[in-house]
Amino acid sequence: MGMWKPNYINTMKTLRLIGMAVIAVIMSVNFTACSDDEEEDNRPLAEKIIGHWVLTYEEGYIKDPDYPEDDEAWSHAPKDEYEYFGNFTFREDGTYSEYELDGTSNPQSIEKWTIKNNIITLIEDEHEQYELKVLEITSDKLVLEFDYKNENGGETYAKMTYKRG
């Protein structure tokens, strides 16, 4: 009987092939895990906004050049009441409700909404409309901005953060 000699070339090829297969499996699992976490929601904004949103944080200011002593600023989680806009429920039919923080309906509730170019227009009637810019929206977070400047140079600014409720 002859002496057995390992075939180093075939052994190295086999180990290299196994190593590449293991790396390929690890890479595919890694890519699959990442794609689930960072999946983009490509639905139109009008579809993403549908649902109930609860106010969690608000900041803003009021400046009036005619009455600077009345200027104010705020930055806080809402407590018993909110500064400008409360909780919302946006519906697919173009209507919505605004709610007080305790869940009761706001008596000055605006009935209709539209959206165009990241601007939600809340329509009370043909004379009263409010525009809220959508700064951010995810599956569970909404950030809106209200920025109003009047003819005498006064400004009201509010930035509201909501969670899906």
Coordinates of C-alpha atoms in Angstrom, one line a residue:
M1 CA 0.0 0.0 0.0
G2 CA 1.1 3.4 -0.8
M3 CA 1.3 6.3 1.6
W4 CA -1.8 8.6 1.5
K5 CA -0.9 12.2 0.6
P6 CA -3.6 14.9 1.0
N7 CA -4.4 16.8 -2.1
Y8 CA -3.8 20.4 -0.9
I9 CA -5.0 22.1 -4.1
N10 CA -8.4 20.4 -3.9
T11 CA -8.7 21.0 -0.2
M12 CA -8.0 24.7 -0.6
K13 CA -10.5 25.0 -3.5
T14 CA -13.2 23.3 -1.3
L15 CA -12.5 25.5 1.7
R16 CA -12.5 28.6 -0.5
L17 CA -15.9 27.6 -2.0
I18 CA -17.4 26.9 1.4
G19 CA -16.1 30.3 2.7
M20 CA -17.6 32.1 -0.3
A21 CA -21.0 30.3 0.2
V22 CA -21.0 31.3 3.9
I23 CA -20.3 34.9 3.1
A24 CA -23.0 34.9 0.4
V25 CA -25.6 33.6 2.9
I26 CA -24.5 36.2 5.6
M27 CA -24.7 39.0 3.0
S28 CA -28.2 38.0 1.8
V29 CA -29.5 37.8 5.4
N30 CA -28.0 41.2 6.2
F31 CA -29.5 42.8 3.1
T32 CA -32.9 41.3 3.8
A33 CA -32.8 42.6 7.4
C34 CA -31.9 46.1 6.2
S35 CA -34.5 46.4 3.5
D36 CA -37.3 45.6 6.0
D37 CA -36.2 48.3 8.4
E38 CA -35.7 51.0 5.8
E39 CA -38.6 50.3 3.5
E40 CA -40.0 53.5 2.0
D41 CA -43.6 54.3 2.0
N42 CA -44.2 55.5 -1.6
R43 CA -47.9 56.1 -1.2
P44 CA -49.2 59.6 -1.9
L45 CA -49.2 62.0 1.0
A46 CA -53.0 62.2 1.0
E47 CA -53.1 58.4 1.8
K48 CA -50.4 58.6 4.5
I49 CA -52.1 61.4 6.4
I50 CA -55.4 59.4 6.8
G51 CA -56.1 58.5 10.4
H52 CA -56.0 59.9 13.9
W53 CA -53.1 62.0 15.1
V54 CA -52.4 62.9 18.7
L55 CA -50.4 66.1 19.5
T56 CA -47.2 65.3 21.5
Y57 CA -45.1 68.4 21.3
E58 CA -45.5 72.0 20.1
E59 CA -43.3 75.0 19.7
G60 CA -43.8 78.4 18.2
Y61 CA -44.1 82.2 18.8
I62 CA -46.3 85.2 18.2
K63 CA -44.7 88.5 17.2
D64 CA -46.7 91.7 16.8
P65 CA -44.7 94.9 16.0
D66 CA -47.6 97.1 17.1
Y67 CA -47.8 95.4 20.5
P68 CA -44.4 93.9 21.3
E69 CA -45.3 93.5 25.0
D70 CA -47.8 90.8 23.8
D71 CA -45.1 88.8 22.0
E72 CA -44.7 85.2 23.3
A73 CA -43.0 82.0 22.6
W74 CA -43.5 78.4 23.7
S75 CA -41.9 75.0 23.5
H76 CA -43.5 72.1 25.4
A77 CA -45.5 69.0 25.4
P78 CA -49.2 70.0 25.5
K79 CA -50.7 69.9 29.0
D80 CA -54.4 70.7 29.5
E81 CA -54.8 72.7 26.3
Y82 CA -52.8 73.4 23.1
E83 CA -51.6 76.6 21.6
Y84 CA -52.9 76.4 18.0
F85 CA -54.0 73.0 16.6
G86 CA -55.2 70.0 18.6
N87 CA -55.6 66.3 17.8
F88 CA -56.8 65.5 14.3
T89 CA -58.6 62.7 12.5
F90 CA -58.2 63.0 8.7
R91 CA -60.7 60.9 6.6
E92 CA -60.4 59.6 3.1
D93 CA -63.6 61.5 2.0
G94 CA -61.8 64.9 2.5
T95 CA -63.3 65.7 5.9
Y96 CA -61.6 65.8 9.3
S97 CA -62.3 66.5 12.9
E98 CA -60.1 68.5 15.4
Y99 CA -60.3 67.4 19.0
E100 CA -59.3 68.9 22.4
L101 CA -56.6 67.1 24.3
D102 CA -59.2 65.3 26.4
G103 CA -60.8 63.8 23.2
T104 CA -63.8 66.0 23.0
S105 CA -64.7 67.6 19.7
N106 CA -63.4 71.1 19.2
P107 CA -66.5 73.4 18.7
Q108 CA -64.7 75.4 16.0
S109 CA -63.9 72.1 14.2
I110 CA -63.1 72.6 10.6
E111 CA -64.8 70.2 8.3
K112 CA -62.9 69.8 5.0
W113 CA -59.2 69.4 4.0
T114 CA -57.2 69.2 0.8
I115 CA -53.6 68.5 0.2
K116 CA -51.2 69.8 -2.5
N117 CA -47.4 70.2 -2.6
N118 CA -47.0 69.1 1.1
I119 CA -49.5 71.7 2.2
I120 CA -52.7 70.6 4.0
T121 CA -55.4 73.3 3.6
L122 CA -58.0 73.2 6.4
I123 CA -61.3 74.7 5.1
E124 CA -63.8 76.2 7.5
D125 CA -65.7 78.1 4.8
E126 CA -64.7 80.1 1.7
H127 CA -63.3 82.9 3.9
E128 CA -61.5 80.9 6.6
Q129 CA -58.7 78.6 5.6
Y130 CA -55.5 77.5 7.3
E131 CA -52.5 76.1 5.6
L132 CA -50.3 73.5 7.4
K133 CA -47.0 72.5 5.8
V134 CA -46.1 68.8 6.3
L135 CA -42.4 68.8 7.4
E136 CA -42.2 65.1 8.2
I137 CA -44.4 62.0 8.0
T138 CA -43.7 58.4 8.8
S139 CA -46.0 55.6 9.7
D140 CA -46.3 56.8 13.3
K141 CA -45.1 60.5 13.3
L142 CA -46.4 63.7 11.7
V143 CA -44.8 67.1 12.0
L144 CA -46.8 70.1 10.8
E145 CA -45.9 73.8 10.5
F146 CA -48.2 76.8 10.6
D147 CA -46.6 80.1 9.6
Y148 CA -48.9 83.2 9.2
K149 CA -47.7 86.7 8.4
N150 CA -50.1 89.6 8.4
E151 CA -50.0 92.9 6.6
N152 CA -48.6 94.9 9.6
G153 CA -45.5 92.6 9.9
G154 CA -46.9 90.4 12.7
E155 CA -46.2 86.7 12.6
T156 CA -47.7 83.6 14.2
Y157 CA -45.6 80.4 13.9
A158 CA -46.3 77.0 15.3
K159 CA -44.6 73.6 14.8
M160 CA -46.6 70.6 16.0
T161 CA -45.5 67.0 16.4
Y162 CA -48.0 64.2 16.4
K163 CA -48.1 60.5 16.9
R164 CA -50.5 58.2 15.3
G165 CA -53.3 57.5 17.8

